[in-house]
């Protein structure tokens, strides 16, 4: 089974802080994704990456950046956290021809 | 990407078979149909994927009619632990996959 791990389950940050969310997968998957999930809005794709150093914007990239320096690691960066970025953040990875496997999620609260 | 429509919620009792139908009228020739299950405060979990006819695994069955404009996830003999949100997704299964999650169906199983 693929294991996707996220650095924290719960995180509390202050407005204006720079926030790093880390994700690691152990199955040599090409694709990695960051989603956020909010009540009533479902899962929305922030960014995805199909190879090392490659990234593509998803549906809601504003306020976020990503980094993929190694195949197994995909980081989501909030340059200056704001309260409207309080959410559940989900990382996922997949092979080219398969649906993504998700990590447990990080519940981020920005105060 | 093809848009999907599924019921917002469904109720069932333990031991019953549950069928959740998803409409995807604009499905493309190279699109696959994938279903995920999500429990509160967890990432979605892959259940089943299919292209046409019927697919069965140890958890569920997926029925896809010839026109592929809809699909039905069948959960045999549900238990309380099957209470979750179920997502139907449609998208290509080659290249990098950017499956779009809709609002899902909240299934509530009662004793």
Tab-separated table of N, CA and C in Angstrom, chain B residues 7-105:
chain	number	residue	atom	x	y	z
B	7	UNK	N	-26.371	12.411	-5.596
B	7	UNK	CA	-27.239	12.887	-4.502
B	7	UNK	C	-26.402	13.445	-3.363
B	8	UNK	N	-26.946	14.447	-2.710
B	8	UNK	CA	-26.224	15.074	-1.602
B	8	UNK	C	-26.125	14.125	-0.417
B	9	UNK	N	-27.202	13.371	-0.177
B	9	UNK	CA	-27.199	12.469	0.972
B	9	UNK	C	-28.080	11.255	0.711
B	10	UNK	N	-27.796	10.185	1.451
B	10	UNK	CA	-28.606	8.967	1.410
B	10	UNK	C	-28.617	8.354	2.801
B	11	UNK	N	-29.723	7.708	3.114
B	11	UNK	CA	-29.848	7.008	4.394
B	11	UNK	C	-30.046	5.523	4.140
B	12	UNK	N	-29.502	4.700	5.020
B	12	UNK	CA	-29.688	3.266	4.896
B	12	UNK	C	-29.617	2.647	6.284
B	13	UNK	N	-29.898	1.327	6.337
B	13	UNK	CA	-29.801	0.584	7.575
B	13	UNK	C	-28.756	-0.517	7.421
B	14	UNK	N	-28.231	-0.924	8.542
B	14	UNK	CA	-27.235	-1.990	8.530
B	14	UNK	C	-27.762	-3.221	7.797
B	15	UNK	N	-26.908	-3.850	7.016
B	15	UNK	CA	-27.273	-5.069	6.323
B	15	UNK	C	-27.893	-4.865	4.959
B	16	UNK	N	-28.282	-3.638	4.652
B	16	UNK	CA	-28.893	-3.383	3.344
B	16	UNK	C	-27.833	-3.156	2.278
B	17	UNK	N	-28.239	-3.326	1.030
B	17	UNK	CA	-27.389	-2.955	-0.095
B	17	UNK	C	-27.674	-1.495	-0.441
B	18	UNK	N	-26.614	-0.751	-0.664
B	18	UNK	CA	-26.758	0.662	-1.006
B	18	UNK	C	-26.223	0.902	-2.413
B	19	UNK	N	-26.999	1.600	-3.200
B	19	UNK	CA	-26.575	1.961	-4.552
B	19	UNK	C	-26.547	3.480	-4.680
B	20	UNK	N	-25.415	4.018	-5.023
B	20	UNK	CA	-25.269	5.462	-5.210
B	20	UNK	C	-24.997	5.698	-6.691
B	21	UNK	N	-25.868	6.481	-7.308
B	21	UNK	CA	-25.729	6.728	-8.741
B	21	UNK	C	-25.120	8.098	-9.003
B	22	UNK	N	-24.282	8.145	-10.000
B	22	UNK	CA	-23.608	9.376	-10.392
B	22	UNK	C	-23.870	9.615	-11.873
B	23	UNK	N	-24.249	10.822	-12.220
B	23	UNK	CA	-24.467	11.182	-13.625
B	23	UNK	C	-23.254	11.933	-14.156
B	24	UNK	N	-22.842	11.573	-15.344
B	24	UNK	CA	-21.702	12.251	-15.996
B	24	UNK	C	-21.960	12.272	-17.491
B	25	UNK	N	-22.891	13.129	-17.902
B	25	UNK	CA	-23.352	13.153	-19.287
B	25	UNK	C	-22.262	13.512	-20.287
B	26	UNK	N	-21.271	14.281	-19.855
B	26	UNK	CA	-20.239	14.747	-20.784
B	26	UNK	C	-18.953	13.933	-20.710
B	27	UNK	N	-19.068	12.702	-20.285
B	27	UNK	CA	-17.873	11.866	-20.146
B	27	UNK	C	-17.195	11.695	-21.508
B	28	UNK	N	-15.864	11.788	-21.499
B	28	UNK	CA	-15.101	11.671	-22.737
B	28	UNK	C	-14.650	10.226	-22.950
B	29	UNK	N	-14.256	9.955	-24.164
B	29	UNK	CA	-13.884	8.598	-24.548
B	29	UNK	C	-12.773	8.033	-23.675
B	30	UNK	N	-11.817	8.869	-23.294
B	30	UNK	CA	-10.684	8.364	-22.518
B	30	UNK	C	-10.847	8.573	-21.012
B	31	UNK	N	-12.042	8.911	-20.573
B	31	UNK	CA	-12.287	9.119	-19.144
B	31	UNK	C	-12.573	7.803	-18.424
B	32	UNK	N	-12.058	7.697	-17.213
B	32	UNK	CA	-12.390	6.614	-16.316
B	32	UNK	C	-13.306	7.149	-15.211
B	33	UNK	N	-13.977	6.245	-14.536
B	33	UNK	CA	-14.864	6.595	-13.427
B	33	UNK	C	-14.255	6.025	-12.155
B	34	UNK	N	-14.066	6.898	-11.185
B	34	UNK	CA	-13.404	6.503	-9.947
B	34	UNK	C	-14.249	6.924	-8.759
B	35	UNK	N	-14.333	6.080	-7.761
B	35	UNK	CA	-15.081	6.398	-6.542
B	35	UNK	C	-14.129	6.396	-5.345
B	36	UNK	N	-14.347	7.399	-4.485
B	36	UNK	CA	-13.589	7.523	-3.253
B	36	UNK	C	-14.547	7.560	-2.067
B	37	UNK	N	-14.008	7.179	-0.905
B	37	UNK	CA	-14.757	7.225	0.364
B	37	UNK	C	-13.971	8.111	1.318
B	38	UNK	N	-14.672	8.960	2.056
B	38	UNK	CA	-13.980	9.807	3.016
B	38	UNK	C	-14.703	9.821	4.348
B	39	UNK	N	-13.934	9.510	5.408
B	39	UNK	CA	-14.428	9.633	6.774
B	39	UNK	C	-14.039	11.005	7.309
B	40	UNK	N	-14.745	11.495	8.323
B	40	UNK	CA	-14.410	12.808	8.889
B	40	UNK	C	-12.954	12.891	9.334
B	41	UNK	N	-12.332	13.997	9.024
B	41	UNK	CA	-10.949	14.289	9.435
B	41	UNK	C	-9.929	13.304	8.862
B	42	UNK	N	-10.271	12.672	7.752
B	42	UNK	CA	-9.324	11.798	7.065
B	42	UNK	C	-9.291	12.149	5.584
B	43	UNK	N	-8.226	11.738	4.916
B	43	UNK	CA	-8.160	11.919	3.476
B	43	UNK	C	-9.049	10.915	2.768
B	44	UNK	N	-9.517	11.241	1.555
B	44	UNK	CA	-10.322	10.285	0.792
B	44	UNK	C	-9.547	8.999	0.519
B	45	UNK	N	-10.300	7.909	0.434
B	45	UNK	CA	-9.691	6.606	0.189
B	45	UNK	C	-10.271	6.019	-1.089
B	46	UNK	N	-9.400	5.574	-1.976
B	46	UNK	CA	-9.824	4.971	-3.238
B	46	UNK	C	-10.659	3.724	-2.970
B	47	UNK	N	-11.827	3.616	-3.652
B	47	UNK	CA	-12.649	2.423	-3.506
B	47	UNK	C	-12.563	1.555	-4.754
B	48	UNK	N	-12.879	2.155	-5.901
B	48	UNK	CA	-12.996	1.345	-7.106
B	48	UNK	C	-12.906	2.238	-8.332
B	49	UNK	N	-12.479	1.670	-9.429
B	49	UNK	CA	-12.369	2.410	-10.689
B	49	UNK	C	-12.794	1.509	-11.836
B	50	UNK	N	-13.445	2.124	-12.831
B	50	UNK	CA	-13.855	1.335	-13.988
B	50	UNK	C	-13.958	2.183	-15.235
B	51	UNK	N	-14.049	1.489	-16.360
B	51	UNK	CA	-14.217	2.175	-17.642
B	51	UNK	C	-15.566	1.825	-18.277
B	52	UNK	N	-15.919	0.555	-18.261
B	52	UNK	CA	-17.217	0.163	-18.788
B	52	UNK	C	-17.678	-1.127	-18.133
B	53	UNK	N	-18.907	-1.485	-18.343
B	53	UNK	CA	-19.578	-2.681	-17.808
B	53	UNK	C	-19.510	-2.722	-16.294
B	54	UNK	N	-18.969	-3.800	-15.744
B	54	UNK	CA	-19.011	-3.996	-14.299
B	54	UNK	C	-17.623	-4.315	-13.761
B	55	UNK	N	-17.326	-3.695	-12.633
B	55	UNK	CA	-16.081	-3.973	-11.931
B	55	UNK	C	-16.433	-4.335	-10.498
B	56	UNK	N	-15.786	-5.340	-9.963
B	56	UNK	CA	-16.047	-5.746	-8.582
B	56	UNK	C	-14.736	-5.957	-7.859
B	57	UNK	N	-14.679	-5.489	-6.614
B	57	UNK	CA	-13.552	-5.822	-5.753
B	57	UNK	C	-14.089	-6.256	-4.400
B	58	UNK	N	-13.228	-6.358	-3.427
B	58	UNK	CA	-13.654	-6.893	-2.127
B	58	UNK	C	-14.535	-5.914	-1.358
B	59	UNK	N	-14.590	-4.685	-1.800
B	59	UNK	CA	-15.326	-3.658	-1.074
B	59	UNK	C	-16.648	-3.308	-1.745
B	60	UNK	N	-16.637	-3.209	-3.084
B	60	UNK	CA	-17.801	-2.676	-3.778
B	60	UNK	C	-17.856	-3.185	-5.209
B	61	UNK	N	-18.973	-2.861	-5.855
B	61	UNK	CA	-19.114	-3.099	-7.289
B	61	UNK	C	-19.431	-1.780	-7.964
B	62	UNK	N	-19.015	-1.680	-9.202
B	62	UNK	CA	-19.270	-0.483	-9.992
B	62	UNK	C	-19.943	-0.916	-11.290
B	63	UNK	N	-21.136	-0.373	-11.520
B	63	UNK	CA	-21.892	-0.710	-12.720
B	63	UNK	C	-21.893	0.490	-13.650
B	64	UNK	N	-21.501	0.259	-14.898
B	64	UNK	CA	-21.422	1.331	-15.882
B	64	UNK	C	-22.188	0.883	-17.125
B	65	UNK	N	-23.266	1.590	-17.491
B	65	UNK	CA	-24.035	1.187	-18.674
B	65	UNK	C	-23.260	1.470	-19.947
B	66	UNK	N	-23.782	0.965	-21.041
B	66	UNK	CA	-23.077	1.055	-22.318
B	66	UNK	C	-22.795	2.504	-22.737
B	67	UNK	N	-23.728	3.418	-22.455
B	67	UNK	CA	-23.501	4.807	-22.886
B	67	UNK	C	-22.547	5.558	-21.955
B	68	UNK	N	-22.228	4.987	-20.811
B	68	UNK	CA	-21.272	5.531	-19.836
B	68	UNK	C	-21.674	6.899	-19.302
B	69	UNK	N	-22.908	7.304	-19.469
B	69	UNK	CA	-23.328	8.624	-18.991
B	69	UNK	C	-23.706	8.612	-17.513
B	70	UNK	N	-23.659	7.463	-16.905
B	70	UNK	CA	-23.889	7.368	-15.472
B	70	UNK	C	-23.125	6.157	-14.949
B	71	UNK	N	-23.039	6.068	-13.641
B	71	UNK	CA	-22.442	4.886	-13.027
B	71	UNK	C	-23.071	4.701	-11.656
B	72	UNK	N	-23.049	3.472	-11.163
B	72	UNK	CA	-23.647	3.179	-9.862
B	72	UNK	C	-22.648	2.426	-9.001
B	73	UNK	N	-22.369	3.000	-7.860
B	73	UNK	CA	-21.545	2.329	-6.854
B	73	UNK	C	-22.469	1.498	-5.987
B	74	UNK	N	-22.173	0.214	-5.850
B	74	UNK	CA	-23.000	-0.673	-5.042
B	74	UNK	C	-22.194	-1.178	-3.850
B	75	UNK	N	-22.724	-0.927	-2.661
B	75	UNK	CA	-22.091	-1.395	-1.426
B	75	UNK	C	-22.972	-2.491	-0.828
B	76	UNK	N	-22.504	-3.723	-0.800
B	76	UNK	CA	-23.336	-4.820	-0.300
B	76	UNK	C	-23.357	-4.849	1.225
B	77	UNK	N	-24.512	-5.040	1.793
B	77	UNK	CA	-24.642	-5.261	3.236
B	77	UNK	C	-23.835	-4.239	4.045
B	78	UNK	N	-24.278	-2.992	3.993
B	78	UNK	CA	-23.526	-1.935	4.669
B	78	UNK	C	-23.572	-2.115	6.184
B	79	UNK	N	-22.555	-1.569	6.829
B	79	UNK	CA	-22.493	-1.548	8.285
B	79	UNK	C	-22.370	-0.095	8.741
B	80	UNK	N	-22.425	0.113	10.041
B	80	UNK	CA	-22.328	1.477	10.572
B	80	UNK	C	-21.032	2.152	10.116
B	81	UNK	N	-19.987	1.377	9.972
B	81	UNK	CA	-18.682	1.932	9.599
B	81	UNK	C	-18.619	2.385	8.146
B	82	UNK	N	-19.652	2.121	7.389
B	82	UNK	CA	-19.708	2.615	6.014
B	82	UNK	C	-20.270	4.034	5.934
B	83	UNK	N	-20.680	4.580	7.059
B	83	UNK	CA	-21.117	5.968	7.096
B	83	UNK	C	-19.944	6.868	6.718
B	84	UNK	N	-20.102	7.599	5.622
B	84	UNK	CA	-18.993	8.382	5.072
B	84	UNK	C	-19.520	9.214	3.908
B	85	UNK	N	-18.649	10.016	3.353
B	85	UNK	CA	-18.959	10.731	2.118
B	85	UNK	C	-18.335	9.973	0.961
B	86	UNK	N	-19.115	9.784	-0.106
B	86	UNK	CA	-18.655	9.047	-1.273
B	86	UNK	C	-18.594	9.997	-2.467
B	87	UNK	N	-17.445	10.011	-3.110
B	87	UNK	CA	-17.217	10.901	-4.240
B	87	UNK	C	-17.115	10.107	-5.530
B	88	UNK	N	-17.789	10.606	-6.544
B	88	UNK	CA	-17.676	10.063	-7.896
B	88	UNK	C	-16.816	11.028	-8.707
B	89	UNK	N	-15.817	10.520	-9.375
B	89	UNK	CA	-14.939	11.365	-10.180
B	89	UNK	C	-14.799	10.787	-11.567
B	90	UNK	N	-14.702	11.669	-12.528
B	90	UNK	CA	-14.517	11.253	-13.912
B	90	UNK	C	-13.348	12.035	-14.490
B	91	UNK	N	-12.427	11.334	-15.106
B	91	UNK	CA	-11.301	12.027	-15.699
B	91	UNK	C	-10.395	11.066	-16.426
B	92	UNK	N	-9.463	11.636	-17.202
B	92	UNK	CA	-8.535	10.786	-17.949
B	92	UNK	C	-7.585	10.054	-17.020
B	93	UNK	N	-7.169	8.906	-17.455
B	93	UNK	CA	-6.290	8.095	-16.630
B	93	UNK	C	-4.896	7.991	-17.219
B	94	UNK	N	-4.543	8.928	-18.076
B	94	UNK	CA	-3.198	8.933	-18.625
B	94	UNK	C	-2.647	10.339	-18.529
B	95	UNK	N	-1.380	10.483	-18.636
B	95	UNK	CA	-0.778	11.783	-18.390
B	95	UNK	C	-0.919	12.100	-16.912
B	96	UNK	N	-0.819	13.296	-16.510
B	96	UNK	CA	-1.006	13.610	-15.099
B	96	UNK	C	-2.497	13.786	-14.825
B	97	UNK	N	-2.898	13.145	-13.754
B	97	UNK	CA	-4.325	13.087	-13.459
B	97	UNK	C	-4.729	14.229	-12.541
B	98	UNK	N	-5.698	14.995	-12.924
B	98	UNK	CA	-6.183	16.085	-12.073
B	98	UNK	C	-7.675	15.913	-11.869
B	99	UNK	N	-8.005	14.821	-11.206
B	99	UNK	CA	-9.402	14.537	-10.959
B	99	UNK	C	-10.049	15.650	-10.143
B	100	UNK	N	-11.229	16.040	-10.542
B	100	UNK	CA	-11.970	17.088	-9.837
B	100	UNK	C	-13.004	16.451	-8.930
B	101	UNK	N	-12.932	16.770	-7.655
B	101	UNK	CA	-13.883	16.245	-6.685
B	101	UNK	C	-15.095	17.160	-6.610
B	102	UNK	N	-16.294	16.557	-6.656
B	102	UNK	CA	-17.521	17.317	-6.435
B	102	UNK	C	-17.850	17.342	-4.957
B	103	UNK	N	-19.120	17.547	-4.640
B	103	UNK	CA	-19.536	17.667	-3.235
B	103	UNK	C	-19.707	16.295	-2.575
B	104	UNK	N	-19.887	15.258	-3.349
B	104	UNK	CA	-20.012	13.925	-2.790
B	104	UNK	C	-21.394	13.616	-2.257
B	105	UNK	N	-21.585	12.373	-1.861
B	105	UNK	CA	-22.833	11.893	-1.260
B	105	UNK	C	-22.557	11.462	0.163
